[in-house]
mmCIF file of C-alpha atoms and ligand atoms in Angstrom:
data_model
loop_
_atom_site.group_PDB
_atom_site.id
_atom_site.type_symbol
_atom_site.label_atom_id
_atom_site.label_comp_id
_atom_site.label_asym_id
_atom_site.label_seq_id
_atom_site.Cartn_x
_atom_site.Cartn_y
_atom_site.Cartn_z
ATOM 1 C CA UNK A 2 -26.982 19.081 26.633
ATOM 2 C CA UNK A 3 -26.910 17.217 30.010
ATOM 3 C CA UNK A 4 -24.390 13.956 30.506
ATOM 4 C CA UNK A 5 -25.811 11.041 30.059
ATOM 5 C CA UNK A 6 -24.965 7.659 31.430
ATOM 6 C CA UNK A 7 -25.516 4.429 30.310
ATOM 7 C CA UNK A 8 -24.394 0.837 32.139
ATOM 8 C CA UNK A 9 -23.464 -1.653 29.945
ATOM 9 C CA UNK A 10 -25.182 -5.337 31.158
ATOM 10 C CA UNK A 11 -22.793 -7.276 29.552
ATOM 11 C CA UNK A 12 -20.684 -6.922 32.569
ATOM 12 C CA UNK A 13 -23.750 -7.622 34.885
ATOM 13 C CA UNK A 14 -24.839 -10.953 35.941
ATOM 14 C CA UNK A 15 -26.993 -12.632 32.925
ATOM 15 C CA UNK A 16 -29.149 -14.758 35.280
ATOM 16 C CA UNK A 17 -30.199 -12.022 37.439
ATOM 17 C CA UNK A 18 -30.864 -8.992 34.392
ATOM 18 C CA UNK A 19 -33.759 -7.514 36.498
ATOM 19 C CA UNK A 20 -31.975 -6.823 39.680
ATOM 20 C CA UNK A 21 -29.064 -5.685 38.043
ATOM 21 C CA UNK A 22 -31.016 -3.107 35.893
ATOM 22 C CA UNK A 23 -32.786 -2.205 38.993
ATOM 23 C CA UNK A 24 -29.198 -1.893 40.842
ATOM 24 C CA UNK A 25 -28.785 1.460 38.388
ATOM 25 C CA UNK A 26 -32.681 2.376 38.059
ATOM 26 C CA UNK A 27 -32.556 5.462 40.340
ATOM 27 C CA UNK A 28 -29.091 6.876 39.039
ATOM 28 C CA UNK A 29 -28.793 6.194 34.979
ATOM 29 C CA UNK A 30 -29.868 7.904 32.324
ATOM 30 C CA UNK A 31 -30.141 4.685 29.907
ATOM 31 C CA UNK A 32 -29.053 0.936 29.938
ATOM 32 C CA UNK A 33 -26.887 -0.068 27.225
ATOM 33 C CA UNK A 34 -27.337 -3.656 25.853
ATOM 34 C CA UNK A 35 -24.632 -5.189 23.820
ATOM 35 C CA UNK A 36 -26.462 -7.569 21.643
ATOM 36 C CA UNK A 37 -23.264 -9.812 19.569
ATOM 37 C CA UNK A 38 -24.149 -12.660 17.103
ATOM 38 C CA UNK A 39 -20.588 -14.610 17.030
ATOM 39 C CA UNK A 40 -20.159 -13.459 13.408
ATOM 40 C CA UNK A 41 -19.730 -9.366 13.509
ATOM 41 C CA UNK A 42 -17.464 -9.930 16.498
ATOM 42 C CA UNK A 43 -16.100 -13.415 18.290
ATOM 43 C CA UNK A 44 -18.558 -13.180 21.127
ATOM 44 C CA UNK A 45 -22.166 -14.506 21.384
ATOM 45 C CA UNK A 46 -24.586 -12.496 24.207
ATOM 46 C CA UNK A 47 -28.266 -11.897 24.268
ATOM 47 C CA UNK A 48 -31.315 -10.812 21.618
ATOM 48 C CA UNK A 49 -34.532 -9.720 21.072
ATOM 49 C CA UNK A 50 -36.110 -12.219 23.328
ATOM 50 C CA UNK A 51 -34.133 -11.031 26.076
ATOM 51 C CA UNK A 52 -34.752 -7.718 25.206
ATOM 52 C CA UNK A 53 -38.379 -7.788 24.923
ATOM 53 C CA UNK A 54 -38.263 -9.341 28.373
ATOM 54 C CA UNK A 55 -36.183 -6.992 29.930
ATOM 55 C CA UNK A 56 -38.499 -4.399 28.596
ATOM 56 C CA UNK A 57 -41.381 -5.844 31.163
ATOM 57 C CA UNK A 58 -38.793 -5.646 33.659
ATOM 58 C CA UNK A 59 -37.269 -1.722 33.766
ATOM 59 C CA UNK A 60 -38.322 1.605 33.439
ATOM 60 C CA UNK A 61 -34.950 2.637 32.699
ATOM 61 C CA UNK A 62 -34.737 3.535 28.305
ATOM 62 C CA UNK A 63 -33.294 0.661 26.724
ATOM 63 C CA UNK A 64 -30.004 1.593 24.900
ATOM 64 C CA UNK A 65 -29.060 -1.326 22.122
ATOM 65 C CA UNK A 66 -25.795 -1.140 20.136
ATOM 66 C CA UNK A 67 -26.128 -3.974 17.615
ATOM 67 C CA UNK A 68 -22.784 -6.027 17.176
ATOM 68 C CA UNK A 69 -24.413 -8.073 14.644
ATOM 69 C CA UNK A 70 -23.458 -9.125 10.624
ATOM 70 C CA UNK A 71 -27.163 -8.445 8.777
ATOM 71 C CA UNK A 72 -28.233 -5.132 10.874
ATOM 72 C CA UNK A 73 -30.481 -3.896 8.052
ATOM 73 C CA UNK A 74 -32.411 -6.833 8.380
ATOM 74 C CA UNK A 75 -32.638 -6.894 12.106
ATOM 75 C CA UNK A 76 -32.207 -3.222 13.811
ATOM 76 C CA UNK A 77 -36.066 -2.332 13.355
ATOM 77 C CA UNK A 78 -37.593 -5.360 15.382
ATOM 78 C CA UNK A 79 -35.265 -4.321 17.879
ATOM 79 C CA UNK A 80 -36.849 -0.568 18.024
ATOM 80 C CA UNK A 81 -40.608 -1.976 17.649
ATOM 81 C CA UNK A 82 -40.244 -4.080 20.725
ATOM 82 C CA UNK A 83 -39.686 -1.100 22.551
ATOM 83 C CA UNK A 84 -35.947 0.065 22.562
ATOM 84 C CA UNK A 85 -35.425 3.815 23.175
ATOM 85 C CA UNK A 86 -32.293 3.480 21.260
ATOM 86 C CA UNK A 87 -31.047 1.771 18.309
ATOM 87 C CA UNK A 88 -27.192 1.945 17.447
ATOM 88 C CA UNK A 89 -26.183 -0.081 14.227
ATOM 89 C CA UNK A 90 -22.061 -0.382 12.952
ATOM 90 C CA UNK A 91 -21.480 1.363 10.108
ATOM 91 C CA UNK A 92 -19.016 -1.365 9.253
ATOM 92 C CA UNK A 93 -21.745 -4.383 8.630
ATOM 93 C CA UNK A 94 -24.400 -1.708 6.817
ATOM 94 C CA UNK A 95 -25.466 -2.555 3.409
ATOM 95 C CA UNK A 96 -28.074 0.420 3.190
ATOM 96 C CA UNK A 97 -27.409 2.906 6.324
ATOM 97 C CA UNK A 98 -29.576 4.917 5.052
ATOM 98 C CA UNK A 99 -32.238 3.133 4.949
ATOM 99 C CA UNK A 100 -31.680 1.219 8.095
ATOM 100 C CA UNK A 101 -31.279 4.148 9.811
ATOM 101 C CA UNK A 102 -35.103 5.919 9.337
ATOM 102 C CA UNK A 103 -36.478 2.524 9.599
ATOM 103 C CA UNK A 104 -35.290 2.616 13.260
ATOM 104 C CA UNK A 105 -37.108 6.016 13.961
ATOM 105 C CA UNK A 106 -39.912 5.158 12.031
ATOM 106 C CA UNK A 107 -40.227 2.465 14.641
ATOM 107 C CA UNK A 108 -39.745 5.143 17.347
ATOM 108 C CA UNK A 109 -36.451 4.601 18.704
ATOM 109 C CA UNK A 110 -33.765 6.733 17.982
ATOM 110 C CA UNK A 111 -30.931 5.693 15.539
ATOM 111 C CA UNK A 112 -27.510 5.798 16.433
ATOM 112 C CA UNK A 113 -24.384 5.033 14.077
ATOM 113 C CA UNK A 114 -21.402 3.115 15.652
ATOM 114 C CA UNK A 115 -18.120 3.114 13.930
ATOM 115 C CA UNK A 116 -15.001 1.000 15.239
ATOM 116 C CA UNK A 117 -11.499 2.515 16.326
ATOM 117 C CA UNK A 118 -10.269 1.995 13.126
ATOM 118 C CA UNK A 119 -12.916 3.302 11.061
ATOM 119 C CA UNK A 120 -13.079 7.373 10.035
ATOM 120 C CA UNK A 121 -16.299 9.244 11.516
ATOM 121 C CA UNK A 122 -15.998 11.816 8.254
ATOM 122 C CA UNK A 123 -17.104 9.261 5.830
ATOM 123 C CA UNK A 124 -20.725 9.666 7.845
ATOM 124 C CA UNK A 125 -20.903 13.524 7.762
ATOM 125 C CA UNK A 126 -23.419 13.808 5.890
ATOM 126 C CA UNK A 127 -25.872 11.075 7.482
ATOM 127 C CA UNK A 128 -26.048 13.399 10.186
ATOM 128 C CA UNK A 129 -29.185 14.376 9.644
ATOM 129 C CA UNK A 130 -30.399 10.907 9.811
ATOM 130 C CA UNK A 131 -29.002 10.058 13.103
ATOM 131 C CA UNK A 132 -29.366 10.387 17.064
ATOM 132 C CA UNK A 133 -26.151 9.407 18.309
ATOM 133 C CA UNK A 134 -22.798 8.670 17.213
ATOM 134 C CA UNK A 135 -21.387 5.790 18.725
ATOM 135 C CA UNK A 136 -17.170 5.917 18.882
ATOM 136 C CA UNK A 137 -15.651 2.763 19.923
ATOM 137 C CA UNK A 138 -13.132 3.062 22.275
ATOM 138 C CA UNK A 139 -12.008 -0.573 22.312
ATOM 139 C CA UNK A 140 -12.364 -3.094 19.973
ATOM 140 C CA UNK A 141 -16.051 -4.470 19.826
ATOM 141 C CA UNK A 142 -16.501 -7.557 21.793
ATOM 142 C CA UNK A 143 -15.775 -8.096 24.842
ATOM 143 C CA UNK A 144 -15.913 -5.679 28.520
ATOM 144 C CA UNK A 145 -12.459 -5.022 30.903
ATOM 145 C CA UNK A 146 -10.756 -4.313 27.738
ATOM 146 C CA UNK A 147 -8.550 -1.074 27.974
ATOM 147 C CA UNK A 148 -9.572 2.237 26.773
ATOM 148 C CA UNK A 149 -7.760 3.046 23.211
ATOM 149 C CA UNK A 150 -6.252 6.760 23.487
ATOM 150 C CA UNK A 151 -5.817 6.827 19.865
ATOM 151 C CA UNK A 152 -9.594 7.163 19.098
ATOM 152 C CA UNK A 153 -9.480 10.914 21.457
ATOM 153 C CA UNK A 154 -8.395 12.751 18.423
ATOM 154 C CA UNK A 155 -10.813 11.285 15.996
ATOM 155 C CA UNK A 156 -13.474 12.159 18.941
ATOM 156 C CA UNK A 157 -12.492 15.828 19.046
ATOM 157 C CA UNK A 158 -12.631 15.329 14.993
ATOM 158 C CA UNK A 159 -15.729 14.161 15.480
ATOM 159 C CA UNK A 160 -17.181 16.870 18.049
ATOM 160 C CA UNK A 161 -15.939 19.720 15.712
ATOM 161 C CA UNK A 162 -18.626 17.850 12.655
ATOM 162 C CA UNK A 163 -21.281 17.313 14.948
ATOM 163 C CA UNK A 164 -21.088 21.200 16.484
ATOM 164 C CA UNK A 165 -21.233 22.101 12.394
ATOM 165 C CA UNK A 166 -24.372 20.642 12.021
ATOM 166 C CA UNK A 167 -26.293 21.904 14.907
ATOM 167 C CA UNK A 168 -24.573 19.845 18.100
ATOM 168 C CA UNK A 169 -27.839 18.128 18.423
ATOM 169 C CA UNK A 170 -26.149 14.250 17.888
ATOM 170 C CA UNK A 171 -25.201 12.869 21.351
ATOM 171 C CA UNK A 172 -21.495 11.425 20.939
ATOM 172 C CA UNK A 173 -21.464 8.341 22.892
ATOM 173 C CA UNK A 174 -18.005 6.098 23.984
ATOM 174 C CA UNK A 175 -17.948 2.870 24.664
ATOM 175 C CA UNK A 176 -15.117 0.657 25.720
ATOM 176 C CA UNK A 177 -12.825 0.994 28.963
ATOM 177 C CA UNK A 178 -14.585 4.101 30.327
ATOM 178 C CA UNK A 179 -13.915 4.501 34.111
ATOM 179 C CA UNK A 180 -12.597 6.744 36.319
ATOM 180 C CA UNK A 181 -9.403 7.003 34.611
ATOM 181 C CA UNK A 182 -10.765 7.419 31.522
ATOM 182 C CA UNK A 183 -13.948 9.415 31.320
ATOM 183 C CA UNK A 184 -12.704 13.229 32.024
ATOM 184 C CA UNK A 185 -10.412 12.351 28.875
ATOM 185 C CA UNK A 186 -13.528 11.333 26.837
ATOM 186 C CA UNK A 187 -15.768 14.550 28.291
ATOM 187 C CA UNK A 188 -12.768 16.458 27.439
ATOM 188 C CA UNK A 189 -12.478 15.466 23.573
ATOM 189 C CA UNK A 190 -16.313 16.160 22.776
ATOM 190 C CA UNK A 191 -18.373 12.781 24.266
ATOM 191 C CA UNK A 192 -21.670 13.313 25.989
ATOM 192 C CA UNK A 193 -22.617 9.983 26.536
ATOM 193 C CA UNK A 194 -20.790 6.981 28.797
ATOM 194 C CA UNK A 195 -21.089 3.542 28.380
ATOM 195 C CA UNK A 196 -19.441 1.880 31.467
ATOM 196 C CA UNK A 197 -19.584 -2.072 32.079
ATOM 197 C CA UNK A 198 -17.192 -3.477 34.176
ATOM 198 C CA UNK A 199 -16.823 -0.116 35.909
ATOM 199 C CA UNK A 200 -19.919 -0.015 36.909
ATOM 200 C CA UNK A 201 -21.046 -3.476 37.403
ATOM 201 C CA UNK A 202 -17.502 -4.868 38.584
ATOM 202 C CA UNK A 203 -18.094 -2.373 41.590
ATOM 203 C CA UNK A 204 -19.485 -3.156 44.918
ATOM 204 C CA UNK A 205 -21.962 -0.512 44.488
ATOM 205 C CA UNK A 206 -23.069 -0.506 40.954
ATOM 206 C CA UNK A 207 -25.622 2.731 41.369
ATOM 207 C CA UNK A 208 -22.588 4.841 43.585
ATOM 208 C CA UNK A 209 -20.466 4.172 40.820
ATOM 209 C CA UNK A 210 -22.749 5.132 38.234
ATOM 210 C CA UNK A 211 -22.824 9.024 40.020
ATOM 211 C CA UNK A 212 -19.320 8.972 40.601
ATOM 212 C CA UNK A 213 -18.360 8.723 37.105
ATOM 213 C CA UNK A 214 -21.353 11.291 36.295
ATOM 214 C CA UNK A 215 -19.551 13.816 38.632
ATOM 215 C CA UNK A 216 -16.293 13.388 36.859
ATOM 216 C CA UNK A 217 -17.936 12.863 33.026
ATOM 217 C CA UNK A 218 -20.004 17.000 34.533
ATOM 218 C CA UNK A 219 -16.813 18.900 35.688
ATOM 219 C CA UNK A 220 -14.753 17.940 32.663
ATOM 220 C CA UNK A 221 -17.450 18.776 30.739
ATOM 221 C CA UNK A 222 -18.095 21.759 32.239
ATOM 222 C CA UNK A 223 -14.101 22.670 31.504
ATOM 223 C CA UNK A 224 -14.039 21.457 28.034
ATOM 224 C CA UNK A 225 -13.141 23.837 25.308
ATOM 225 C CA UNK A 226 -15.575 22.558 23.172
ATOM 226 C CA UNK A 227 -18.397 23.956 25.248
ATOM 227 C CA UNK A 228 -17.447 27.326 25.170
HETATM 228 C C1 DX5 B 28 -17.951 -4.021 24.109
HETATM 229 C C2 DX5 B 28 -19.303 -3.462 24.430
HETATM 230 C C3 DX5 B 28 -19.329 -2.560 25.599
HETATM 231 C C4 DX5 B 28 -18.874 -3.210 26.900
HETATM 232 C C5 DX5 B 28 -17.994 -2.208 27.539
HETATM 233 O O1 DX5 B 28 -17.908 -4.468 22.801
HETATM 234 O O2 DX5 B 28 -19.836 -2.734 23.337
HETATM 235 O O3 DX5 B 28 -20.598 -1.953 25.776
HETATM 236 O O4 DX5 B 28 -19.906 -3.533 27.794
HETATM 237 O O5 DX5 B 28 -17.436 -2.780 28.663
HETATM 238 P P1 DX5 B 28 -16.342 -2.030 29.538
HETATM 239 O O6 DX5 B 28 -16.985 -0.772 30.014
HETATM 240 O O7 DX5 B 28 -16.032 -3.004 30.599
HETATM 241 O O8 DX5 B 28 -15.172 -1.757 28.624
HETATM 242 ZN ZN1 ZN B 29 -21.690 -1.547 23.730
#
């Protein structure tokens, strides 16, 4: 499966979402939108509104990791307004189950995020009921935090499940992913980079965007866990 890569917006400029989704149109595979409610974690961003209006505005696959308390009562209205993908914390589920094939009966797919402190083998066998697994590499909140090493061996942990059942769920990072960071992440098992202040904190959002797609192929192409 190919690399993907998907800018985070929460390091872009709010008043101007358009042009800074456009900035990355031509060179990423998705746009991630960190969506935060002030209760699941201490920061307060954007929602559905936004969302549906961005929608109107890019071609690019909406990517939407839910930092929310209550995400079995809002992650479908999320994925019938048009997001490609859905990614709810295991940590605020009441029903994952549930939650989870409500997204893809809404047509997104559903991706399960767990936080650096939380195990990935608890989820095993929801597997089958998800996209993506979403591996926090920094605490969830905020963007320019630093990338946590300690979550690389629960990634290679969690490459070694995900090859067991197939090696069809993407394993997405997110947190401190630049160009000191990503080979490490390719290396350990990811396939999918979130990058927000790398990529938006840069002069040249879209060059960015391939550089760290060149470095996130050749480690990739190197990693044991491809061969
Ligand atoms: C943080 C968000 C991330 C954030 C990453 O809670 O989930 O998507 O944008 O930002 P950087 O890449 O700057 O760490
Ligand atoms: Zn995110």
């Amino acid at each position: 499966m190919a690399v993907q890569m998907a800018p985070s917006i929460l390091s872009a400029d709010f008043a101007r979402l358009a042009d800074e989704a456009a900035a990355v149109a031509a060179v990423a595979d998705w746009l991630h939108v960190d969506v935060m409610d002030y209760h699941f974690v201490p920061n307060l961003t954007i929602g559905l509104p936004v969302v549906e209006a961005l929608l109107k505005h890019t071609a690019l696959p909406l990517d939407c990791h839910l930092m929310i308390s209550e995400p079995d009562r809002w992650a479908a209205g999320y994925a019938e307004a048009g997001a490609r993908n859905v990614t709810v914390h295991a940590e605020a589920l009441q029903s994952p189950v549930r939650t989870l094939r409500l997204i893809r009966a809404a047509g997104a797919r559903a991706g399960l995020a767990v936080n650096p402190a939380t195990a990935v083998e608890p989820y095993e066998d929801l597997l089958p009921e998800v996209d993506m697994l979403l591996l926090m590499t920094v605490e969830p909140g905020f963007g320019g935090q630093s990338f946590l090493d300690i979550v690389l061996p629960k990634l290679r942990r969690a490459r070694a499940m995900v090859q067991r059942h197939g090696g069809s769920v993407w394993l997405q990072v997110d947190g401190g992913v630049g160009d000191d960071t990503i080979q490490r992440c390719a290396d350990a098992g990811a396939d999918v980079f979130v990058a927000g202040s790398a990529v938006y904190g840069s002069d040249n959002p879209a060059a960015a965007v391939q550089a760290l797609r060149r470095q996130a192929e050749q480690a990739t192409g190197r990693a044991a866990w491809r061969h």
